[in-house]
Amino acid sequence: MIPEIGFAAITVALALACYGTGAGALGAARHRPALVASAQHAAVGIFVLLAVAMLLLVYAFLTFDFSVRYVASNTNRGTPFYYRITALWGALEGSLVLWTWMLAGYTLLVVAFYRWRQREAYPWVLAVLLGIMAFFLLVMTVPASPFQRLDPIPVDGRGLNPLLEDTGMITHPIFLYLGFTGFTVPFAFAMAGLIRGRLDEAWITVTRRWTVLAWYFLSMGLLIGGWWSYHVLGWGGYWAWDPVENAAFMPWLTATAFLHSVMIQERRRMLKVWNLLLIILTFSLTLFGTFLTRSGIIASVHSFTQGTIGAFFLAFIALVLLFSLSLLAWRADRLRGQGELDSLISRESVFHLNNFFHVGVTFTVLLGTVFPLLSEAVRGVKVSVGEPFFNAVSIPIFLALIFLMGVGPMIAWRRASWAGLKRNFLWPVAIGAAGALVFFLLGVRHALALLTLGLVLFVAATMVHDFWRGTRARMRAGRGPVGAMADLALRQNRRYGGFVVHQGVLLVALGITGSQVFSVRTETSLRRGESIEVGRYQVRFEGLEAEEKSNHFLVTGVFTVANDRHVMGRMSPGKKFYPQEQQPIAHVAYRSGWREDFYLVLGDFSRDGQLATVLAMVNPLVSWIWLGGVVITLGTALLVLPGRRRDA
Amino acid sequence: MRRAVFGAAPIGLVALAVLLLVGPGLAAEVDEEEVRRIAAGLRCPVCQNLSVADSPSEMAKQMRQLIRERLAAGVRPEEVVAYFTEKYGEWILLAPKPEGFNLLVWTLPFAGLLGGLVGVLLVVRRWSRRPAPAAEAVDPAYRERIKAELDRLDGS
Amino acid sequence: MSWRRLWIPLSVLPLLGLLAYGFRTDPRAVPSPLVGRPAPPFTLTLFDDGALRLDDLRGKVVVLNFWASWCYPACYEEAPVLEEGWRTYQDRGAVIVGIDIQDTEEGARRFIEQFGLTFPNGPDPRGKISIDYGVYGVPETFFIDRQGRIRAKHVGAVTAPLLRERLEALLEEPA
């Protein structure tokens, strides 16, 4: 019975979404408040119905209702309690429910915030949001119903994909989806503006916080995904340029470009078309990500399911792109920006470059991701485009972006004077160069690493320098140093919140550089009692242990580890054998430190426990990447604080 | 409950625990960096998107060993790579060889960047020459405020 | 709308077309460059002692099957088909050879026993043979003609009609 109720809830929600889209649009076009109000009720109804559907699905998971196909293919009787809940988004069907429910939640927030404040745009925004929800609900009813029955009812389920049985799986999708769905709101506002032909800056100022928050969630989703990969997949890496990683990365890139370029539009009323384009692209790319994951057209670690769903998504992407771009083309006449650039050496032009590079990387990633298809279509030859390509092409662009990150926030608007440039950049450039030199003298010979270090120091120095000057100015006015700093940060929270986010990005950049360039790894077989040295670590193999878990069998190797100073204790990397999987799943063991992580993966072993292969890695600075995530969180918090200086 | 692995563990599960172990190092010393460099450029056939260097799979391990053996036997690195492409096709290279049609993927990003840069420069030049539109198009109060804020930012 | 600006929406069509084309391809099916080329020689140490050299089979049609005991269900589906094929065609000059890869000896022996396989089977402990044949996964099957050339590669479980058709065609050819 329960699955039928769930399915009915989704079907009714679909009907409501279709009605709401029409009612909202008609109400907006004909100025009929009653119609708009009914669309509003539809939105509330969808939210409630989806919440019910979600709870029913969770209930089915908790009670092991294997008559539901989704439950049977994503749990079995051994699945631990928490993972039975997270199994909700363990595969496509449930993820869609969660995704749409989030979208409905965002829609309610829009209703709550903008019903009165944005009376003109609001009905259109509502109609667009409901239309997008209608698509997702359609997918949930036709090709990917989470409540589809299974007949005959199996005795036990297939079990969750063991890779997903991890804490990273609890948070990674939530953040990612919050980010993806978050961009729907600015997109809807942009569309409302285009439809109405009112193309002032209103939609940008209204949606600034949405964009920042969606960007933040997406950033965290990416970072947590990296962390998950690092501690689950057992290869010591966090990013593989997998097509689906790329698919989540591309909207992040365009969103980052958008966050920066809207500042130009807010201040200088330039780049109107461009900003609309960026938000259209960002939204379409979030759809594209789901399309790539689920269509199975490109092989990837994330391709869990396949089916007709890909066709639905492609059709919707086509619809969104053609509709929104046609609107844009139609309205382009009204979108002449007050283009006016006084000098090439100015903040405007640095921001232009910033945007340009972000979009350049996006294009590169997109090209690399679809190139295998292109090659097959044109030449009939399958090729691969992977890490070596993406690294080679994107690293120079990223370095340029880091450089701009130092210049952009400091250089004057309109026209920078020589004196100003000298005042702002002399010290930071000196510090960056000196830092690179020091590392060179310390024995770092890797050119790219030196360049990155120098650039990171330069950027950090510009920010410290700027913040110090601001603080000093306030101290002269008689404030204490701490009070002056707090006052400065809070008064100009957008500026300094941005700085903090930038510092977080720098930490991530350092972490990536350190771990990519200076990682050391060894793989050897050890007899019991034998030891090896890796970097400054000594690892001794003590033996094997085995343990039966609720849904898998865990074999761990016991190793005692010491570094050059002291004994660090036991580390127990293992392998998990799941009955439903052919290959065992790695269970890595690692110790994190500021300087480096020491990372062990158990390879093959002999059954008598006398011999084991172990992969030992020293990964410098990896923890700085995660620390960067924390700093980005702090910066975002400062950024979205209601500023004392009112937003423009 | 912990116990030794050779205890009464479920047979089906432990049978999976692969016995095969690669023997000790070979006679000739091989530059491990070279092995890694070659392996990093090859796609692990049984994985989705990992290189032979990164993949923990059995097959990748066998391939690394094969690379090591070939290098020890004095085979040149390019020939080792060529061997793999001969067996698996171009697909196995993680970065497409920069020749023929593949040149497109290598050059387009940079061509795009260059073209875009030129485009931006042209637009910027046009904008900087274009006479400022009637200043009143912008709300004067708004403009004043921006100016005040900018001055404050620059001056502070 | 000014028609000149139509290029803005239309510019996404090629990409959409390419993605639509993607539905027609299978990213997992990678054609082998070895088809049409001489089969790489190897010597296989068999599970029931003795060895098998591919060169010794020149003049016969060889079906080379890569499998593993953990490859469920495909390998389990095709095992009876291969055994049946071996019994039917061995007198007509066809040989079926099984190569067990990435497996335990124990599991492999149990697999052979379970299906009562009588055609020659042996392990590939270092992966040499499978890499030499550009094997991606299991099961994969190569059809080698009387001249020792690879004529076809099949990915996934071999079915009885497929085996019959391929073998009949290759056996027709003169030695």
PDB file of N, CA and C in Angstrom, chain A residues 360-390:
ATOM      1  N   GLY A 360      37.010  30.022 -19.959  1.00  0.00           N
ATOM      2  CA  GLY A 360      37.999  29.268 -20.728  1.00  0.00           C
ATOM      3  C   GLY A 360      38.217  27.880 -20.144  1.00  0.00           C
ATOM      4  N   VAL A 361      38.344  27.798 -18.824  1.00  0.00           N
ATOM      5  CA  VAL A 361      38.524  26.482 -18.204  1.00  0.00           C
ATOM      6  C   VAL A 361      37.262  25.652 -18.415  1.00  0.00           C
ATOM      7  N   THR A 362      36.104  26.282 -18.252  1.00  0.00           N
ATOM      8  CA  THR A 362      34.858  25.543 -18.446  1.00  0.00           C
ATOM      9  C   THR A 362      34.815  24.933 -19.846  1.00  0.00           C
ATOM     10  N   PHE A 363      35.172  25.759 -20.814  1.00  0.00           N
ATOM     11  CA  PHE A 363      35.163  25.280 -22.192  1.00  0.00           C
ATOM     12  C   PHE A 363      36.124  24.103 -22.361  1.00  0.00           C
ATOM     13  N   THR A 364      37.317  24.248 -21.771  1.00  0.00           N
ATOM     14  CA  THR A 364      38.315  23.181 -21.872  1.00  0.00           C
ATOM     15  C   THR A 364      37.793  21.889 -21.259  1.00  0.00           C
ATOM     16  N   VAL A 365      37.197  22.016 -20.080  1.00  0.00           N
ATOM     17  CA  VAL A 365      36.706  20.821 -19.395  1.00  0.00           C
ATOM     18  C   VAL A 365      35.573  20.192 -20.202  1.00  0.00           C
ATOM     19  N   LEU A 366      34.705  21.044 -20.728  1.00  0.00           N
ATOM     20  CA  LEU A 366      33.601  20.524 -21.528  1.00  0.00           C
ATOM     21  C   LEU A 366      34.129  19.814 -22.779  1.00  0.00           C
ATOM     22  N   LEU A 367      35.064  20.466 -23.426  1.00  0.00           N
ATOM     23  CA  LEU A 367      35.642  19.888 -24.634  1.00  0.00           C
ATOM     24  C   LEU A 367      36.283  18.542 -24.328  1.00  0.00           C
ATOM     25  N   GLY A 368      37.083  18.509 -23.263  1.00  0.00           N
ATOM     26  CA  GLY A 368      37.755  17.264 -22.903  1.00  0.00           C
ATOM     27  C   GLY A 368      36.756  16.179 -22.548  1.00  0.00           C
ATOM     28  N   THR A 369      35.664  16.563 -21.903  1.00  0.00           N
ATOM     29  CA  THR A 369      34.690  15.573 -21.464  1.00  0.00           C
ATOM     30  C   THR A 369      33.924  14.970 -22.642  1.00  0.00           C
ATOM     31  N   VAL A 370      33.595  15.802 -23.629  1.00  0.00           N
ATOM     32  CA  VAL A 370      32.816  15.246 -24.742  1.00  0.00           C
ATOM     33  C   VAL A 370      33.685  14.846 -25.936  1.00  0.00           C
ATOM     34  N   PHE A 371      34.985  15.122 -25.841  1.00  0.00           N
ATOM     35  CA  PHE A 371      35.831  14.818 -26.992  1.00  0.00           C
ATOM     36  C   PHE A 371      35.814  13.339 -27.389  1.00  0.00           C
ATOM     37  N   PRO A 372      35.801  12.396 -26.408  1.00  0.00           N
ATOM     38  CA  PRO A 372      35.716  10.997 -26.828  1.00  0.00           C
ATOM     39  C   PRO A 372      34.512  10.735 -27.724  1.00  0.00           C
ATOM     40  N   LEU A 373      33.391  11.381 -27.413  1.00  0.00           N
ATOM     41  CA  LEU A 373      32.207  11.221 -28.264  1.00  0.00           C
ATOM     42  C   LEU A 373      32.460  11.802 -29.646  1.00  0.00           C
ATOM     43  N   LEU A 374      33.068  12.985 -29.643  1.00  0.00           N
ATOM     44  CA  LEU A 374      33.329  13.667 -30.908  1.00  0.00           C
ATOM     45  C   LEU A 374      34.247  12.822 -31.784  1.00  0.00           C
ATOM     46  N   SER A 375      35.281  12.286 -31.150  1.00  0.00           N
ATOM     47  CA  SER A 375      36.240  11.471 -31.894  1.00  0.00           C
ATOM     48  C   SER A 375      35.554  10.242 -32.480  1.00  0.00           C
ATOM     49  N   GLU A 376      34.657   9.668 -31.693  1.00  0.00           N
ATOM     50  CA  GLU A 376      33.976   8.480 -32.186  1.00  0.00           C
ATOM     51  C   GLU A 376      33.035   8.835 -33.333  1.00  0.00           C
ATOM     52  N   ALA A 377      32.388   9.996 -33.205  1.00  0.00           N
ATOM     53  CA  ALA A 377      31.453  10.404 -34.241  1.00  0.00           C
ATOM     54  C   ALA A 377      32.188  10.728 -35.540  1.00  0.00           C
ATOM     55  N   VAL A 378      33.339  11.390 -35.433  1.00  0.00           N
ATOM     56  CA  VAL A 378      34.033  11.854 -36.626  1.00  0.00           C
ATOM     57  C   VAL A 378      34.960  10.798 -37.205  1.00  0.00           C
ATOM     58  N   ARG A 379      35.770  10.198 -36.334  1.00  0.00           N
ATOM     59  CA  ARG A 379      36.781   9.264 -36.827  1.00  0.00           C
ATOM     60  C   ARG A 379      36.385   7.811 -36.628  1.00  0.00           C
ATOM     61  N   GLY A 380      35.408   7.578 -35.762  1.00  0.00           N
ATOM     62  CA  GLY A 380      35.063   6.199 -35.439  1.00  0.00           C
ATOM     63  C   GLY A 380      36.095   5.532 -34.551  1.00  0.00           C
ATOM     64  N   VAL A 381      36.934   6.352 -33.903  1.00  0.00           N
ATOM     65  CA  VAL A 381      37.968   5.795 -33.029  1.00  0.00           C
ATOM     66  C   VAL A 381      37.693   6.253 -31.604  1.00  0.00           C
ATOM     67  N   LYS A 382      37.755   5.287 -30.679  1.00  0.00           N
ATOM     68  CA  LYS A 382      37.546   5.668 -29.277  1.00  0.00           C
ATOM     69  C   LYS A 382      38.853   6.169 -28.691  1.00  0.00           C
ATOM     70  N   VAL A 383      38.799   7.334 -28.096  1.00  0.00           N
ATOM     71  CA  VAL A 383      39.984   7.829 -27.402  1.00  0.00           C
ATOM     72  C   VAL A 383      39.582   8.131 -25.963  1.00  0.00           C
ATOM     73  N   SER A 384      40.586   8.340 -25.135  1.00  0.00           N
ATOM     74  CA  SER A 384      40.320   8.726 -23.758  1.00  0.00           C
ATOM     75  C   SER A 384      40.891  10.106 -23.533  1.00  0.00           C
ATOM     76  N   VAL A 385      40.217  10.893 -22.737  1.00  0.00           N
ATOM     77  CA  VAL A 385      40.773  12.183 -22.347  1.00  0.00           C
ATOM     78  C   VAL A 385      40.745  12.202 -20.830  1.00  0.00           C
ATOM     79  N   GLY A 386      41.910  12.180 -20.242  1.00  0.00           N
ATOM     80  CA  GLY A 386      41.968  12.057 -18.788  1.00  0.00           C
ATOM     81  C   GLY A 386      42.898  13.055 -18.150  1.00  0.00           C
ATOM     82  N   GLU A 387      43.306  12.674 -16.965  1.00  0.00           N
ATOM     83  CA  GLU A 387      44.085  13.562 -16.116  1.00  0.00           C
ATOM     84  C   GLU A 387      45.241  14.264 -16.811  1.00  0.00           C
ATOM     85  N   PRO A 388      46.098  13.547 -17.551  1.00  0.00           N
ATOM     86  CA  PRO A 388      47.244  14.268 -18.128  1.00  0.00           C
ATOM     87  C   PRO A 388      46.815  15.438 -19.008  1.00  0.00           C
ATOM     88  N   PHE A 389      45.734  15.226 -19.770  1.00  0.00           N
ATOM     89  CA  PHE A 389      45.259  16.313 -20.635  1.00  0.00           C
ATOM     90  C   PHE A 389      44.739  17.477 -19.806  1.00  0.00           C
ATOM     91  N   PHE A 390      43.840  17.179 -18.882  1.00  0.00           N
ATOM     92  CA  PHE A 390      43.209  18.259 -18.124  1.00  0.00           C
ATOM     93  C   PHE A 390      44.241  19.038 -17.312  1.00  0.00           C
TER      94      PHE A 390
END
